[in-house]
PDB file of N, CA and C in Angstrom:
ATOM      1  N   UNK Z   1      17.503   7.383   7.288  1.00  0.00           N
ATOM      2  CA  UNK Z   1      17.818   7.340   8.697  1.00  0.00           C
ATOM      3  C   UNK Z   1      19.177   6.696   8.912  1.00  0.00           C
ATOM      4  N   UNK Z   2      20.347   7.143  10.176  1.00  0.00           N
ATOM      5  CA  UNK Z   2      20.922   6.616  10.432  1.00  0.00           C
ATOM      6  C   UNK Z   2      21.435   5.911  11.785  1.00  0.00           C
ATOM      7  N   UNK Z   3      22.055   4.876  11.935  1.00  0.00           N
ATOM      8  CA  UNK Z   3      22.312   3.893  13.118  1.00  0.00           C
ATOM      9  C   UNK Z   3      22.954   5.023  14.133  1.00  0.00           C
ATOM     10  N   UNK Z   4      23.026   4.788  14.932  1.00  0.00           N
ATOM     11  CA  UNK Z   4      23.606   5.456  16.129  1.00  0.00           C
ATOM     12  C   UNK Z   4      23.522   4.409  17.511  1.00  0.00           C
ATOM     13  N   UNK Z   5      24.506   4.221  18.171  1.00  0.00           N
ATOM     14  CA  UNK Z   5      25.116   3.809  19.060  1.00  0.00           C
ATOM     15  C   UNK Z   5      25.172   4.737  20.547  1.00  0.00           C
ATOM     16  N   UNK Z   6      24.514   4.388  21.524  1.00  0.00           N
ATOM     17  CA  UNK Z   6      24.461   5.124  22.542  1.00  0.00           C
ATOM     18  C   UNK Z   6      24.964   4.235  23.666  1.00  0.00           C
ATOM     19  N   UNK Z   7      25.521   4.828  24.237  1.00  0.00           N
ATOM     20  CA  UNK Z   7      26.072   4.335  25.448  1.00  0.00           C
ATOM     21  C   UNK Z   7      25.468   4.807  27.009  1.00  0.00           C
ATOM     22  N   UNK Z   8      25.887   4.284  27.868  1.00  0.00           N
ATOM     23  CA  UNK Z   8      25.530   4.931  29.000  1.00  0.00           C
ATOM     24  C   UNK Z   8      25.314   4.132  30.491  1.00  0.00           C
ATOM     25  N   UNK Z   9      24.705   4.776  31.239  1.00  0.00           N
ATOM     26  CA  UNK Z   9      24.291   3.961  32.775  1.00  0.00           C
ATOM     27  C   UNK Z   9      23.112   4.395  33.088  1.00  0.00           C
ATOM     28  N   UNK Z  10      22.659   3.669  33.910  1.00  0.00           N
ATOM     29  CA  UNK Z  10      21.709   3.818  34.865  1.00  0.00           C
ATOM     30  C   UNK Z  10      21.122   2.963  36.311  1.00  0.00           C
ATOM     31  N   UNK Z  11      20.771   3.839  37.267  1.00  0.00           N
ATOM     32  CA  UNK Z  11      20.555   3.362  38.514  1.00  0.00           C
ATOM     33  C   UNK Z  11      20.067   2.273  38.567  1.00  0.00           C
ATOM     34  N   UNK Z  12      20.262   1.414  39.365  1.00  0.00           N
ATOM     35  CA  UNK Z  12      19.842   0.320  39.978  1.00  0.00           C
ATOM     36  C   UNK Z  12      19.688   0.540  41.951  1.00  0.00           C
ATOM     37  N   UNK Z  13      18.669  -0.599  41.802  1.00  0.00           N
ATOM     38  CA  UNK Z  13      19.126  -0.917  43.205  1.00  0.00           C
ATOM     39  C   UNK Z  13      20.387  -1.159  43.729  1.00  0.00           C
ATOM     40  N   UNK Z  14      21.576  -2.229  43.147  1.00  0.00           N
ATOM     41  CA  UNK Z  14      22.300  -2.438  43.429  1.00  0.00           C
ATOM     42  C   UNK Z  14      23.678  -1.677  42.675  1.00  0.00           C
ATOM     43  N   UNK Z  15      23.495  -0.417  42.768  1.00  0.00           N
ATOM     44  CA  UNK Z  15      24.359   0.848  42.197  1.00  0.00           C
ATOM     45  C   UNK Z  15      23.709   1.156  40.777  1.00  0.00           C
ATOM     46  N   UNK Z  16      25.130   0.693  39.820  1.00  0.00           N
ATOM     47  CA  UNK Z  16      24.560   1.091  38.318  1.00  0.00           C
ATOM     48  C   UNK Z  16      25.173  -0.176  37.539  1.00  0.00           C
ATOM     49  N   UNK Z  17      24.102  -0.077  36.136  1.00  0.00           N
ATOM     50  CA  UNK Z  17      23.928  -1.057  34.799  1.00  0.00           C
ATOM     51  C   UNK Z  17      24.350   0.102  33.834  1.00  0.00           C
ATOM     52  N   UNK Z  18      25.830  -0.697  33.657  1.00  0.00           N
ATOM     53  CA  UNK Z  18      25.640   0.035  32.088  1.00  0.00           C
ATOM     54  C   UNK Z  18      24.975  -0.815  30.724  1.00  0.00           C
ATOM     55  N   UNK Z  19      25.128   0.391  29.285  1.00  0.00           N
ATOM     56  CA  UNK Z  19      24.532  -0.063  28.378  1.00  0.00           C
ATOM     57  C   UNK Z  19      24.861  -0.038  27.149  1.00  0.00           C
ATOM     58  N   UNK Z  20      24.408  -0.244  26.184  1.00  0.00           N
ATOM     59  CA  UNK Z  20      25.232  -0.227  24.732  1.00  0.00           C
ATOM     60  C   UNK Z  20      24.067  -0.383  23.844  1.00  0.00           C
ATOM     61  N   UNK Z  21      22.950   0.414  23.368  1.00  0.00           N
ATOM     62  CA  UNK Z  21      22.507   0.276  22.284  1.00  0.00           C
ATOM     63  C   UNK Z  21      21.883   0.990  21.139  1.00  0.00           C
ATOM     64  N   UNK Z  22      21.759   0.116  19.947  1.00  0.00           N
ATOM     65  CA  UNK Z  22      21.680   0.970  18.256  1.00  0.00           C
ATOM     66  C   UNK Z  22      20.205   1.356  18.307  1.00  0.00           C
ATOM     67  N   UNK Z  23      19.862   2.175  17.860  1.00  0.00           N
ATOM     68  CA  UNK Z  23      18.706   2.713  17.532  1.00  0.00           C
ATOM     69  C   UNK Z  23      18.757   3.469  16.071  1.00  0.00           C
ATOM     70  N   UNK Z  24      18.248   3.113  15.237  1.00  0.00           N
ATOM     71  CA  UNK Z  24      17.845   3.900  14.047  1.00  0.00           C
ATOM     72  C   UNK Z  24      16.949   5.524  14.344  1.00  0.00           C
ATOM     73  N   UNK Z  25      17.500   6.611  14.200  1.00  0.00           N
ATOM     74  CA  UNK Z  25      17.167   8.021  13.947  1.00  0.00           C
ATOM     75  C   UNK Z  25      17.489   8.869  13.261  1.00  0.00           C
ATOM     76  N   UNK Z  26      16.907   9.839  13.084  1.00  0.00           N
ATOM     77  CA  UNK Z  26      17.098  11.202  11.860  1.00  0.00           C
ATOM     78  C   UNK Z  26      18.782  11.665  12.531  1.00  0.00           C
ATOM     79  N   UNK Z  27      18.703  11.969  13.831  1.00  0.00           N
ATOM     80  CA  UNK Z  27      19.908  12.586  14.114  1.00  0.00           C
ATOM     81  C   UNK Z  27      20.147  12.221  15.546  1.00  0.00           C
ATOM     82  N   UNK Z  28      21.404  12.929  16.448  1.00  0.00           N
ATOM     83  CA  UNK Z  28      21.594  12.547  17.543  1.00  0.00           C
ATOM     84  C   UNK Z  28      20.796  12.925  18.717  1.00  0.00           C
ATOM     85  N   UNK Z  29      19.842  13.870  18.594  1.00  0.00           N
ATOM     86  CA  UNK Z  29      19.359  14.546  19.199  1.00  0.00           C
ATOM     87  C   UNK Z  29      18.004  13.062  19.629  1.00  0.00           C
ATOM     88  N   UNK Z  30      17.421  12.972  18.562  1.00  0.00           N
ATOM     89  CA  UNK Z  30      16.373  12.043  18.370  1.00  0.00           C
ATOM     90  C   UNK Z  30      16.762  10.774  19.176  1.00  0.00           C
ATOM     91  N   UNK Z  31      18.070  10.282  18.722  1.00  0.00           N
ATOM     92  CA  UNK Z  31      18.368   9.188  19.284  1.00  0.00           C
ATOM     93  C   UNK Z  31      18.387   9.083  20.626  1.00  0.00           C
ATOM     94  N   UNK Z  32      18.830  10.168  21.330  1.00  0.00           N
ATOM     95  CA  UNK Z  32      19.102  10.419  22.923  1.00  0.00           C
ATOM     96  C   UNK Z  32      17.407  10.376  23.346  1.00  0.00           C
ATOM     97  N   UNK Z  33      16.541  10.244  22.721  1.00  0.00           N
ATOM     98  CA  UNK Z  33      15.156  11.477  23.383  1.00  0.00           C
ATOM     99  C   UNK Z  33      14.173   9.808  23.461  1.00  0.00           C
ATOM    100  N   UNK Z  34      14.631   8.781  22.342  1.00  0.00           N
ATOM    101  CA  UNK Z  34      14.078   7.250  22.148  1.00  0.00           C
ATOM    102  C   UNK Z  34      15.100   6.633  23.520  1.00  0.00           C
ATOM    103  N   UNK Z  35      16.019   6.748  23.068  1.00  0.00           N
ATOM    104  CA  UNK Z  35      16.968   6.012  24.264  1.00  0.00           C
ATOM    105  C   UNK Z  35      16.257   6.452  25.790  1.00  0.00           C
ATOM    106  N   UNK Z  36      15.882   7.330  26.130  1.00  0.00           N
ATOM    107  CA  UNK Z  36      15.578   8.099  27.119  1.00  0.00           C
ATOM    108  C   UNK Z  36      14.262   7.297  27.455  1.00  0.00           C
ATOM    109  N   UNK Z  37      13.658   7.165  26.390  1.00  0.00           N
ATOM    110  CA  UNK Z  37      11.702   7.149  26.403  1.00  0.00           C
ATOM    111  C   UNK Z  37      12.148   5.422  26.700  1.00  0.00           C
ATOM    112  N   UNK Z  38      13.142   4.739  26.012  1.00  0.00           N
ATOM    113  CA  UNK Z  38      12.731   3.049  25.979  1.00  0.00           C
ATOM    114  C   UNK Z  38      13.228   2.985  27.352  1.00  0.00           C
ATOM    115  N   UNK Z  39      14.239   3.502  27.949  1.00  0.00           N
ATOM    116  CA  UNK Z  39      14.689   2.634  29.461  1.00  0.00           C
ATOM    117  C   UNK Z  39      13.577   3.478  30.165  1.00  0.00           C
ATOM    118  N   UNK Z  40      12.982   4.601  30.800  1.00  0.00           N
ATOM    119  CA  UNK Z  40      12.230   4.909  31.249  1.00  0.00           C
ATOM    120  C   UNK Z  40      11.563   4.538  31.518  1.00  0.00           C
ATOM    121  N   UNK Z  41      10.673   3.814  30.176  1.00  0.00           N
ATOM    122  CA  UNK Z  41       9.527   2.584  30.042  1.00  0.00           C
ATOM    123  C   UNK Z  41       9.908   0.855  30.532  1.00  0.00           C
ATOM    124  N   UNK Z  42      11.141   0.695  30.268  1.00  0.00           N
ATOM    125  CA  UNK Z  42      11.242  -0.699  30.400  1.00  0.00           C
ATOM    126  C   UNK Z  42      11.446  -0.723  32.298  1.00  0.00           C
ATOM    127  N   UNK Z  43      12.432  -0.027  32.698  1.00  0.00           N
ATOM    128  CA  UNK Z  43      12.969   0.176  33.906  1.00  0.00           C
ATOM    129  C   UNK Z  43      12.160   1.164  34.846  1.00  0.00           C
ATOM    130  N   UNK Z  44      11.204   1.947  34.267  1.00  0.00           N
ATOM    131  CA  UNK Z  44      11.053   2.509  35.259  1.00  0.00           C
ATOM    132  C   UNK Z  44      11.926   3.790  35.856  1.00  0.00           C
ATOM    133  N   UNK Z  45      12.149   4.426  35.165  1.00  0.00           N
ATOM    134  CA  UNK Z  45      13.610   5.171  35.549  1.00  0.00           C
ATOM    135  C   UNK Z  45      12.951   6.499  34.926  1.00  0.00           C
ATOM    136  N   UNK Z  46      13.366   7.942  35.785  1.00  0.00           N
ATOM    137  CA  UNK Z  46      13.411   8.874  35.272  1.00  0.00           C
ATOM    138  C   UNK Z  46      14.362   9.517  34.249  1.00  0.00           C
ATOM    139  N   UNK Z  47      14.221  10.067  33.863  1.00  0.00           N
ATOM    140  CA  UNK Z  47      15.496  10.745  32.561  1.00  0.00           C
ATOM    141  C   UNK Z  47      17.088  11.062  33.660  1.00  0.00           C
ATOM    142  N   UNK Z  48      16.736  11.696  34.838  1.00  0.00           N
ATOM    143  CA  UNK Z  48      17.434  12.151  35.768  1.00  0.00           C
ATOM    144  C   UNK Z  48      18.842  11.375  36.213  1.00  0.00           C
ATOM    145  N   UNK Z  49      17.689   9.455  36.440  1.00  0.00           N
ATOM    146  CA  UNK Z  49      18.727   8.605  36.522  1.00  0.00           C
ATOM    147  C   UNK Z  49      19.003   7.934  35.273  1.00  0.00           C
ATOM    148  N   UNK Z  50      19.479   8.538  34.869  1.00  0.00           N
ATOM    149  CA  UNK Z  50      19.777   7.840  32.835  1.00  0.00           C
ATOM    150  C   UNK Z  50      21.235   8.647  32.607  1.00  0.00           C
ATOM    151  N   UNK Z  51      21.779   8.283  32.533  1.00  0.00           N
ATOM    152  CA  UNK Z  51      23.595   9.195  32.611  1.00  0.00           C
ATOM    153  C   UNK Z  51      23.642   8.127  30.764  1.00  0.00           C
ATOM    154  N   UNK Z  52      23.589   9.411  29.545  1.00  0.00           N
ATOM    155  CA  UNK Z  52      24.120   9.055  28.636  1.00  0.00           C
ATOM    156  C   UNK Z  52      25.495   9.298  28.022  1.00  0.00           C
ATOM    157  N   UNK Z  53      26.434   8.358  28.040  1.00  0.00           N
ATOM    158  CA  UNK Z  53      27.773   9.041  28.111  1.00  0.00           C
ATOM    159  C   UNK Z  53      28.488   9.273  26.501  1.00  0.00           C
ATOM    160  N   UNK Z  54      27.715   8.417  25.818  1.00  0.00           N
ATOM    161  CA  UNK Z  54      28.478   8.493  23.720  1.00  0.00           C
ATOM    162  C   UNK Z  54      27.330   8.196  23.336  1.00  0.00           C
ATOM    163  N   UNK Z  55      27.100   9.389  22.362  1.00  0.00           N
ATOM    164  CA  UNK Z  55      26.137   8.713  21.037  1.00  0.00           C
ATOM    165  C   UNK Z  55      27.243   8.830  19.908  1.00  0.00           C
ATOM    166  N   UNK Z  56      27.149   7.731  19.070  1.00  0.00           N
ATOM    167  CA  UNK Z  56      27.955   8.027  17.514  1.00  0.00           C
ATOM    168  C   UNK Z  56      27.157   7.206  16.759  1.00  0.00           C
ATOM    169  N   UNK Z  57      27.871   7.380  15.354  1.00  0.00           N
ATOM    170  CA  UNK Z  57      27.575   6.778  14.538  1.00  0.00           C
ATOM    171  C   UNK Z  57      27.816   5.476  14.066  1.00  0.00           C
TER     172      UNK Z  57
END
């Protein structure tokens, strides 16, 4: 597996939070789909309001 780095924003009440974090996955695809599932879950947030702007390596 490799590290990947995702970036991005998401809604708030008080506009937007951006973000910065590593997740271990097979590929980039995967990484976007965990990134997606953990703020969803933590925040409460649909995929909709989730603006991912860099995944790398």
């Amino acid at each position: 597996m490799s590290q990947f780095t995702v970036t991005g924003q998401f809604k708030t009440r008080d506009g937007h939070a951006e973000f910065e974090k590593t997740i271990d996955a097979e590929n980039e695809n995967v990484a976007r789909e965990h990134i997606l599932s953990q703020l969803g879950s933590q925040h409460g947030l649909k995929r909709t309001e989730i603006d991912l702007e860099e995944v790398g390596q």
